[in-house]
Amino acid sequence: MIKIISFDFDGTIAKHTFADAFWLEGVPALYAKQQHLDIETAKKHLFEEYEKIGDNRIEWYDPGYWFDRFNLQTDWKKMLLSYRNNVEIYPEVPSVLKRLAKQYHLIISSNAKKEFIDVQLRQAKLTSYFDNVFSSTSDFHTVKKVTDFYAMICHNLNISPQEMIHIGDHEEFDYLSPQKIGITSYYLDREKQVRGRHIVSDLKQFEQEILR
């Protein structure tokens, strides 16, 4: 019997606008100012450095790592707040969460740092729908690709993997990894590029699937 519905965050609950504003505009602007570079030169350098690390490594998600690496003289947590007006939630999300929260415990299971998630949940007034927020990078110092992340969540919540459903927009992290320990997972393909079992194009379709 399903007790928990687990949601990825970026690309599933929230659009990438907030994270992109911080990483692709804010950090390069800060670096450009500090190094006396034009913005395009700063972006080229930083984006190359981002790619060298890649999203399989925990450093990719950690502003503290990048601010130390580039010696950026700013409090990144305060900087985050200055970008909160860039938060955008997918349109179907509030109504779907409201309905599902009446029947299930809802949690977030994300690679994103908790500070990023918290700012966006507060800005969008969605905090009350979620009983727990799990960040692989903040809570377990790993990335979601590692199946142990989902096992640790189940252990933390004192449930079996068969009592949880997870949905997210990354085929490997959100769809294939949780299946390895017996969690039912759904792949969220908002671009409608893939078809198959447990593949949905928005959260409304996901809701219909699990309530069927």
XYZ file of N, CA and C in Angstrom:
636
model
N 0.842 -1.195 0.000
C 0.000 0.000 0.000
C 0.879 1.247 0.000
N 0.619 2.151 -0.906
C 1.426 3.366 -1.031
C 1.091 4.353 0.083
N 2.117 4.788 0.795
C 1.949 5.785 1.848
C 2.561 7.134 1.477
N 3.665 7.078 0.713
C 4.470 8.269 0.435
C 4.534 8.530 -1.065
N 4.336 9.778 -1.461
C 4.646 10.187 -2.831
C 5.820 11.152 -2.761
N 6.876 10.793 -3.476
C 8.117 11.554 -3.486
C 8.254 12.292 -4.812
N 8.579 13.572 -4.734
C 8.736 14.405 -5.918
C 10.168 14.914 -6.035
N 10.713 14.803 -7.212
C 11.894 15.588 -7.548
C 11.483 17.055 -7.482
N 12.438 17.974 -7.516
C 12.053 19.386 -7.404
C 12.232 20.160 -8.712
N 13.478 20.478 -9.066
C 13.701 21.269 -10.292
C 13.297 20.458 -11.515
N 12.449 21.047 -12.346
C 11.962 20.365 -13.534
C 10.714 19.546 -13.285
N 10.351 19.397 -12.015
C 9.164 18.617 -11.644
C 8.142 19.496 -10.931
N 8.549 20.109 -9.838
C 7.705 21.061 -9.111
C 7.937 22.477 -9.641
N 9.213 22.849 -9.723
C 9.579 24.210 -10.136
C 10.304 24.202 -11.470
N 10.090 25.253 -12.230
C 10.870 25.448 -13.454
C 12.302 25.794 -13.056
N 13.195 25.760 -14.005
C 14.616 25.988 -13.723
C 14.977 27.476 -13.648
N 13.973 28.346 -13.695
C 14.237 29.793 -13.792
C 15.018 30.339 -12.597
N 14.711 29.860 -11.404
C 15.389 30.358 -10.204
C 16.845 29.902 -10.179
N 17.059 28.605 -10.362
C 18.425 28.079 -10.366
C 19.242 28.679 -11.498
N 18.622 28.826 -12.669
C 19.335 29.394 -13.816
C 19.717 30.849 -13.569
N 18.807 31.607 -12.946
C 19.115 33.013 -12.658
C 20.327 33.114 -11.727
N 20.390 32.219 -10.752
C 21.505 32.236 -9.801
C 22.804 31.787 -10.463
N 22.779 30.598 -11.098
C 24.007 29.988 -11.627
C 24.469 30.596 -12.942
N 23.531 30.956 -13.816
C 23.895 31.373 -15.167
C 23.968 32.886 -15.338
N 23.377 33.626 -14.384
C 23.424 35.085 -14.470
C 24.113 35.690 -13.241
N 23.646 35.317 -12.054
C 24.157 35.937 -10.835
C 25.616 35.642 -10.549
N 25.987 34.367 -10.584
C 27.380 34.009 -10.280
C 28.343 34.579 -11.325
N 28.039 34.461 -12.637
C 28.938 35.086 -13.621
C 29.043 36.604 -13.459
N 27.937 37.269 -13.123
C 27.975 38.725 -12.942
C 28.885 39.091 -11.770
N 28.792 38.308 -10.705
C 29.636 38.549 -9.535
C 31.103 38.313 -9.877
N 31.365 37.227 -10.599
C 32.731 36.895 -10.995
C 33.307 37.949 -11.935
N 32.481 38.403 -12.885
C 32.926 39.426 -13.842
C 33.312 40.715 -13.122
N 32.491 41.118 -12.178
C 32.764 42.351 -11.429
C 34.045 42.226 -10.622
N 34.201 41.084 -9.968
C 35.351 40.894 -9.097
C 36.654 40.776 -9.878
N 36.589 40.157 -11.080
C 37.783 39.941 -11.895
C 37.972 41.012 -12.973
N 37.063 41.987 -12.997
C 37.122 43.071 -13.989
C 37.079 42.514 -15.416
N 36.116 41.620 -15.643
C 35.912 41.002 -16.953
C 34.580 41.439 -17.525
N 34.456 41.351 -18.855
C 33.121 41.536 -19.421
C 32.307 40.286 -19.132
N 30.985 40.417 -19.143
C 30.104 39.339 -18.694
C 30.215 38.094 -19.572
N 30.384 38.263 -20.873
C 30.463 37.097 -21.761
C 31.731 36.277 -21.510
N 32.839 36.960 -21.254
C 34.080 36.250 -20.929
C 33.932 35.488 -19.615
N 33.303 36.142 -18.639
C 33.085 35.496 -17.342
C 32.201 34.264 -17.489
N 31.125 34.401 -18.263
C 30.221 33.259 -18.472
C 30.938 32.100 -19.147
N 31.701 32.402 -20.177
C 32.401 31.342 -20.906
C 33.314 30.556 -19.961
N 34.044 31.279 -19.137
C 34.965 30.611 -18.216
C 34.211 29.773 -17.182
N 33.184 30.358 -16.566
C 32.463 29.639 -15.515
C 31.726 28.423 -16.064
N 31.100 28.586 -17.230
C 30.339 27.463 -17.784
C 31.270 26.307 -18.148
N 32.462 26.628 -18.600
C 33.453 25.577 -18.874
C 33.843 24.858 -17.580
N 33.971 25.625 -16.513
C 34.329 25.034 -15.224
C 33.188 24.167 -14.682
N 31.953 24.640 -14.835
C 30.799 23.823 -14.424
C 30.833 22.469 -15.122
N 31.082 22.510 -16.433
C 31.030 21.272 -17.224
C 32.149 20.300 -16.848
N 33.277 20.829 -16.417
C 34.376 19.949 -15.998
C 33.970 19.087 -14.800
N 33.120 19.634 -13.948
C 32.665 18.898 -12.766
C 31.516 17.961 -13.147
N 30.458 18.497 -13.756
C 29.341 17.669 -14.203
C 28.393 17.264 -13.084
N 27.164 16.905 -13.449
C 26.129 16.683 -12.447
C 26.188 15.323 -11.764
N 27.209 14.530 -12.057
C 27.406 13.282 -11.322
C 28.196 13.486 -10.034
N 28.733 14.692 -9.856
C 29.543 14.973 -8.664
C 28.843 15.961 -7.757
N 29.010 15.775 -6.464
C 28.303 16.585 -5.482
C 28.675 18.067 -5.575
N 29.908 18.346 -6.005
C 30.361 19.736 -6.079
C 29.504 20.578 -7.034
N 28.975 19.940 -8.051
C 28.150 20.627 -9.055
C 27.019 21.427 -8.399
N 26.455 20.884 -7.329
C 25.256 21.437 -6.701
C 25.558 22.378 -5.542
N 26.814 22.569 -5.207
C 27.195 23.249 -3.970
C 27.739 24.659 -4.223
N 26.937 25.692 -3.940
C 27.441 27.062 -4.120
C 28.682 27.340 -3.283
N 28.750 26.746 -2.089
C 29.925 26.963 -1.246
C 31.208 26.543 -1.937
N 31.142 25.415 -2.654
C 32.313 24.935 -3.391
C 32.734 25.943 -4.451
N 31.768 26.433 -5.237
C 32.093 27.350 -6.332
C 32.533 28.721 -5.823
N 31.901 29.193 -4.763
C 32.284 30.496 -4.220
C 33.696 30.444 -3.635
N 34.050 29.317 -3.029
C 35.426 29.157 -2.541
C 36.397 29.024 -3.709
N 36.010 28.243 -4.709
C 36.889 27.994 -5.850
C 37.234 29.287 -6.582
N 36.220 30.156 -6.729
C 36.441 31.405 -7.463
C 36.656 32.598 -6.539
N 36.762 32.298 -5.225
C 37.027 33.341 -4.225
C 36.026 34.493 -4.339
N 34.755 34.145 -4.438
C 33.698 35.152 -4.561
C 33.358 35.690 -3.175
N 33.498 36.991 -3.006
C 33.377 37.610 -1.687
C 31.942 38.037 -1.401
N 31.033 37.069 -1.393
C 29.618 37.341 -1.141
C 29.016 36.156 -0.406
N 28.033 36.422 0.445
C 27.297 35.358 1.125
C 26.283 34.783 0.138
N 26.525 33.563 -0.323
C 25.663 33.001 -1.369
C 24.231 32.779 -0.895
N 24.044 32.553 0.406
C 22.686 32.345 0.916
C 21.865 33.627 0.841
N 22.489 34.743 1.131
C 21.792 36.024 0.978
C 21.552 36.330 -0.492
N 22.522 35.982 -1.320
C 22.381 36.191 -2.759
C 21.195 35.400 -3.312
N 20.999 34.190 -2.803
C 19.862 33.372 -3.230
C 18.551 34.127 -3.071
N 18.376 34.742 -1.912
C 17.125 35.446 -1.626
C 16.857 36.562 -2.626
N 17.923 37.166 -3.127
C 17.741 38.276 -4.071
C 17.179 37.810 -5.409
N 17.188 36.492 -5.644
C 16.667 35.949 -6.905
C 15.308 35.270 -6.743
N 14.690 35.432 -5.586
C 13.454 34.689 -5.328
C 12.300 35.073 -6.258
N 12.350 36.265 -6.824
C 11.282 36.643 -7.764
C 11.371 35.888 -9.085
N 12.445 35.123 -9.263
C 12.579 34.289 -10.465
C 11.931 32.908 -10.297
N 11.397 32.644 -9.126
C 10.768 31.341 -8.882
C 9.504 31.198 -9.745
N 9.435 30.085 -10.464
C 8.243 29.754 -11.249
C 7.874 28.302 -10.995
N 6.634 28.093 -10.636
C 6.113 26.751 -10.396
C 5.291 26.332 -11.610
N 5.371 25.060 -11.981
C 4.553 24.589 -13.096
C 3.078 24.764 -12.756
N 2.255 25.176 -13.724
C 0.887 25.624 -13.422
C -0.006 24.598 -12.738
N 0.197 23.306 -13.027
C -0.699 22.301 -12.449
C -0.313 21.904 -11.024
N 0.849 22.346 -10.582
C 1.407 21.852 -9.322
C 0.547 22.140 -8.091
N 0.144 23.387 -7.825
C -0.589 23.646 -6.571
C -1.859 22.813 -6.422
N -2.643 22.706 -7.476
C -3.900 21.958 -7.367
C -3.654 20.461 -7.194
N -2.646 19.935 -7.887
C -2.323 18.510 -7.739
C -1.836 18.216 -6.322
N -0.944 19.049 -5.812
C -0.441 18.836 -4.447
C -1.565 18.921 -3.425
N -2.449 19.862 -3.601
C -3.565 20.035 -2.663
C -4.414 18.777 -2.584
N -4.681 18.179 -3.749
C -5.513 16.962 -3.762
C -4.749 15.751 -3.219
N -3.513 15.574 -3.657
C -2.758 14.391 -3.234
C -2.429 14.421 -1.749
N -2.232 15.619 -1.201
C -1.884 15.740 0.219
C -3.009 15.266 1.128
N -4.202 15.166 0.596
C -5.337 14.677 1.389
C -5.290 13.160 1.558
N -4.543 12.475 0.675
C -4.528 11.017 0.697
C -3.163 10.415 1.015
N -2.094 11.187 0.789
C -0.746 10.650 0.949
C 0.128 11.630 1.722
N 1.218 11.109 2.259
C 2.287 11.977 2.759
C 3.156 12.349 1.562
N 3.395 13.630 1.382
C 4.185 14.103 0.249
C 5.564 14.528 0.743
N 6.585 14.149 -0.023
C 7.958 14.549 0.301
C 8.661 15.029 -0.971
N 9.764 15.711 -0.780
C 10.645 16.087 -1.890
C 11.938 15.307 -1.744
N 12.407 14.729 -2.855
C 13.683 14.011 -2.895
C 14.484 14.576 -4.058
N 15.461 15.401 -3.755
C 16.117 16.199 -4.795
C 17.625 16.224 -4.624
N 18.316 16.488 -5.729
C 19.755 16.757 -5.677
C 20.055 18.181 -5.215
N 19.088 19.065 -5.377
C 19.312 20.489 -5.089
C 19.630 20.706 -3.614
N 20.442 21.695 -3.334
C 20.723 22.059 -1.951
C 19.427 22.505 -1.281
N 19.300 22.224 0.004
C 18.072 22.543 0.726
C 17.756 24.033 0.692
N 18.797 24.858 0.709
C 18.560 26.303 0.702
C 17.826 26.732 -0.564
N 18.157 26.117 -1.707
C 17.477 26.434 -2.968
C 16.014 26.006 -2.909
N 15.783 24.819 -2.384
C 14.416 24.300 -2.300
C 13.572 25.147 -1.352
N 14.123 25.479 -0.198
C 13.366 26.213 0.816
C 12.926 27.586 0.316
N 13.822 28.295 -0.356
C 13.469 29.617 -0.879
C 12.298 29.502 -1.849
N 12.351 28.503 -2.713
C 11.308 28.361 -3.725
C 9.970 27.908 -3.131
N 10.018 26.997 -2.179
C 8.775 26.558 -1.528
C 8.101 27.712 -0.800
N 8.898 28.505 -0.096
C 8.324 29.645 0.623
C 7.763 30.675 -0.351
N 8.513 30.963 -1.394
C 8.076 31.958 -2.365
C 6.765 31.534 -3.034
N 6.633 30.237 -3.311
C 5.443 29.726 -4.004
C 4.332 29.312 -3.041
N 4.596 29.444 -1.743
C 3.608 29.070 -0.715
C 3.188 27.605 -0.837
N 4.172 26.741 -0.988
C 3.921 25.301 -1.118
C 4.450 24.497 0.067
N 5.104 25.164 1.002
C 5.772 24.466 2.097
C 4.848 23.527 2.851
N 3.624 23.941 3.073
C 2.706 23.174 3.930
C 2.303 21.831 3.332
N 2.485 21.637 2.041
C 2.078 20.382 1.414
C 3.069 19.238 1.675
N 4.286 19.568 2.069
C 5.330 18.551 2.174
C 5.682 18.251 3.628
N 5.667 16.963 3.948
C 6.012 16.523 5.300
C 7.521 16.481 5.511
N 8.269 16.224 4.450
C 9.733 16.152 4.538
C 10.348 16.655 3.248
N 11.512 17.245 3.389
C 12.328 17.622 2.234
C 13.685 16.945 2.401
N 14.022 16.063 1.450
C 15.306 15.374 1.476
C 16.171 15.873 0.325
N 17.344 16.354 0.672
C 18.330 16.775 -0.320
C 19.491 15.807 -0.261
N 19.771 15.153 -1.383
C 20.884 14.192 -1.388
C 22.198 14.884 -1.041
N 22.360 16.118 -1.526
C 23.610 16.828 -1.306
C 23.698 17.428 0.098
N 22.596 17.960 0.613
C 22.605 18.573 1.940
C 22.519 17.546 3.061
N 21.666 16.543 2.891
C 21.382 15.599 3.978
C 22.297 14.380 3.989
N 22.659 13.886 2.798
C 23.388 12.619 2.721
C 24.742 12.735 2.019
N 25.076 13.944 1.567
C 26.383 14.213 0.951
C 26.676 13.242 -0.199
N 25.685 13.082 -1.046
C 25.819 12.233 -2.228
C 24.955 12.833 -3.329
N 24.906 12.167 -4.478
C 23.990 12.599 -5.535
C 22.941 11.517 -5.729
N 21.817 11.914 -6.293
C 20.652 11.043 -6.358
C 20.868 9.817 -7.231
N 21.861 9.872 -8.085
C 22.164 8.713 -8.938
C 22.438 7.474 -8.087
N 22.984 7.688 -6.893
C 23.311 6.581 -6.006
C 22.020 6.053 -5.395
N 21.715 4.790 -5.670
C 20.456 4.200 -5.219
C 20.311 4.270 -3.704
N 21.425 4.278 -2.975
C 21.376 4.351 -1.514
C 20.599 5.574 -1.026
N 20.545 6.615 -1.827
C 19.798 7.822 -1.453
C 18.354 7.460 -1.128
N 17.737 6.685 -2.017
C 16.337 6.320 -1.813
C 16.192 5.327 -0.658
N 17.155 4.442 -0.501
C 17.135 3.501 0.633
C 17.234 4.262 1.952
N 18.066 5.314 1.979
C 18.224 6.103 3.191
C 16.939 6.859 3.526
N 16.234 7.324 2.504
C 14.948 7.991 2.734
C 13.945 7.011 3.340
N 13.862 5.822 2.748
C 12.938 4.812 3.268
C 13.271 4.461 4.722
N 14.549 4.336 5.004
C 14.978 4.040 6.374
C 14.591 5.176 7.313
N 14.809 6.400 6.862
C 14.486 7.577 7.667
C 12.994 7.644 7.979
N 12.166 7.272 7.005
C 10.710 7.343 7.166
C 10.119 6.057 7.735
N 10.980 5.054 7.937
C 10.538 3.770 8.464
C 9.463 3.130 7.580
N 9.710 3.112 6.274
C 8.805 2.478 5.321
C 9.605 1.522 4.439
N 8.899 0.630 3.775
C 9.531 -0.230 2.779
C 9.525 0.509 1.441
N 10.422 0.175 0.519
C 10.412 0.825 -0.804
C 9.071 0.662 -1.527
N 8.372 -0.436 -1.259
C 7.093 -0.685 -1.923
C 5.990 0.256 -1.432
N 6.271 1.021 -0.385
C 5.270 1.958 0.138
C 5.469 3.377 -0.395
N 6.391 3.521 -1.364
C 6.680 4.851 -1.900
C 6.627 4.871 -3.419
N 6.141 5.983 -3.962
C 6.211 6.283 -5.391
C 7.075 7.525 -5.548
N 7.938 7.515 -6.554
C 8.754 8.703 -6.840
C 8.532 9.143 -8.280
N 8.533 10.465 -8.484
C 8.432 11.008 -9.835
C 9.449 12.127 -10.014
N 10.067 12.158 -11.211
C 11.008 13.224 -11.521
C 11.359 13.232 -12.997
N 12.116 14.242 -13.402
C 12.348 14.472 -14.834
C 13.723 14.010 -15.319
N 14.465 13.301 -14.464
C 15.773 12.791 -14.887
C 15.660 11.278 -15.022
N 15.902 10.770 -16.239
C 15.653 9.355 -16.497
C 16.462 8.444 -15.578
N 17.727 8.794 -15.373
C 18.575 7.937 -14.538
C 18.327 8.170 -13.055
N 18.401 9.436 -12.612
C 18.302 9.746 -11.190
C 16.913 9.456 -10.614
N 15.873 9.789 -11.391
C 14.509 9.738 -10.862
C 13.713 8.504 -11.275
N 14.082 7.913 -12.371
C 13.278 6.820 -12.935
C 13.939 5.461 -12.736
N 15.194 5.342 -13.129
C 15.869 4.046 -13.071
C 16.433 3.731 -11.682
N 17.049 4.717 -11.037
C 17.682 4.464 -9.732
C 16.701 3.962 -8.675
N 15.559 4.626 -8.466
C 14.662 4.139 -7.412
C 14.084 2.752 -7.688
N 13.958 2.408 -8.974
C 13.424 1.087 -9.317
C 14.325 -0.037 -8.801
N 15.611 0.246 -8.683
C 16.575 -0.788 -8.307
C 16.334 -1.336 -6.903
N 15.643 -0.557 -6.059
C 15.344 -1.074 -4.715
C 13.853 -1.348 -4.537
N 13.104 -1.295 -5.632
C 11.698 -1.675 -5.550
C 10.708 -0.540 -5.412
N 11.172 0.698 -5.559
C 10.267 1.848 -5.540
C 9.608 1.979 -6.912
N 8.302 2.174 -6.937
C 7.613 2.470 -8.190
C 7.955 3.901 -8.592
N 8.478 4.071 -9.792
C 8.899 5.407 -10.217
C 8.241 5.796 -11.534
N 8.068 7.090 -11.690
C 7.496 7.666 -12.909
C 8.490 8.658 -13.496
N 8.612 8.609 -14.803
C 9.483 9.540 -15.528
C 8.623 10.671 -16.069
N 8.933 11.896 -15.671
C 8.194 13.071 -16.105
C 8.873 13.663 -17.331
N 8.260 13.494 -18.477
C 8.799 13.990 -19.745
C 7.887 15.096 -20.256
N 8.142 16.311 -19.807
C 7.276 17.435 -20.173
C 7.364 17.783 -21.660
N 8.417 17.346 -22.318
C 8.570 17.615 -23.749
C 7.869 16.562 -24.613
N 7.347 15.536 -23.981
C 6.611 14.461 -24.677
C 7.461 13.797 -25.760
N 8.714 13.535 -25.406
C 9.633 12.893 -26.340
C 9.655 11.367 -26.200
N 9.184 10.881 -25.055
C 9.292 9.450 -24.759
C 7.909 8.900 -24.416
N 7.670 7.668 -24.839
C 6.424 7.005 -24.469
C 6.734 5.686 -23.789
N 5.849 5.259 -22.927
C 6.057 3.981 -22.266
C 5.328 3.923 -20.946
N 5.486 2.809 -20.274
C 4.842 2.609 -18.979
C 5.455 3.534 -17.934
N 4.604 4.161 -17.152
C 5.034 5.063 -16.080
C 5.794 6.276 -16.624
N 5.430 6.712 -17.823
C 5.980 7.956 -18.382
C 4.822 8.929 -18.574
N 4.933 10.108 -17.962
C 3.849 11.092 -17.995
C 4.396 12.444 -18.442
N 3.499 13.296 -18.911
C 3.936 14.590 -19.450
C 3.693 15.761 -18.501
N 2.917 15.549 -17.436
C 2.751 16.571 -16.404
C 2.234 15.901 -15.134
N 2.129 16.657 -14.067
C 1.747 16.059 -12.789
C 0.259 15.740 -12.713
N -0.525 16.395 -13.542
C -1.949 16.065 -13.576
C -2.142 14.656 -14.136
N -1.389 14.331 -15.174
C -1.445 12.977 -15.724
C -0.921 11.965 -14.708
N 0.118 12.339 -13.996
C 0.654 11.476 -12.940
C -0.411 11.203 -11.881
N -1.109 12.234 -11.457
C -2.161 12.082 -10.467
C -3.235 11.115 -10.958
N -3.628 11.273 -12.199
C -4.647 10.399 -12.768
C -4.172 8.937 -12.803
N -2.883 8.755 -13.108
C -2.323 7.402 -13.180
C -2.355 6.707 -11.818
N -1.939 7.409 -10.790
C -1.822 6.725 -9.492
C -3.165 6.603 -8.775
N -4.136 7.424 -9.143
C -5.450 7.328 -8.522
C -6.386 6.407 -9.296
N -5.904 5.921 -10.436
C -6.741 5.072 -11.275
C -7.086 3.773 -10.558
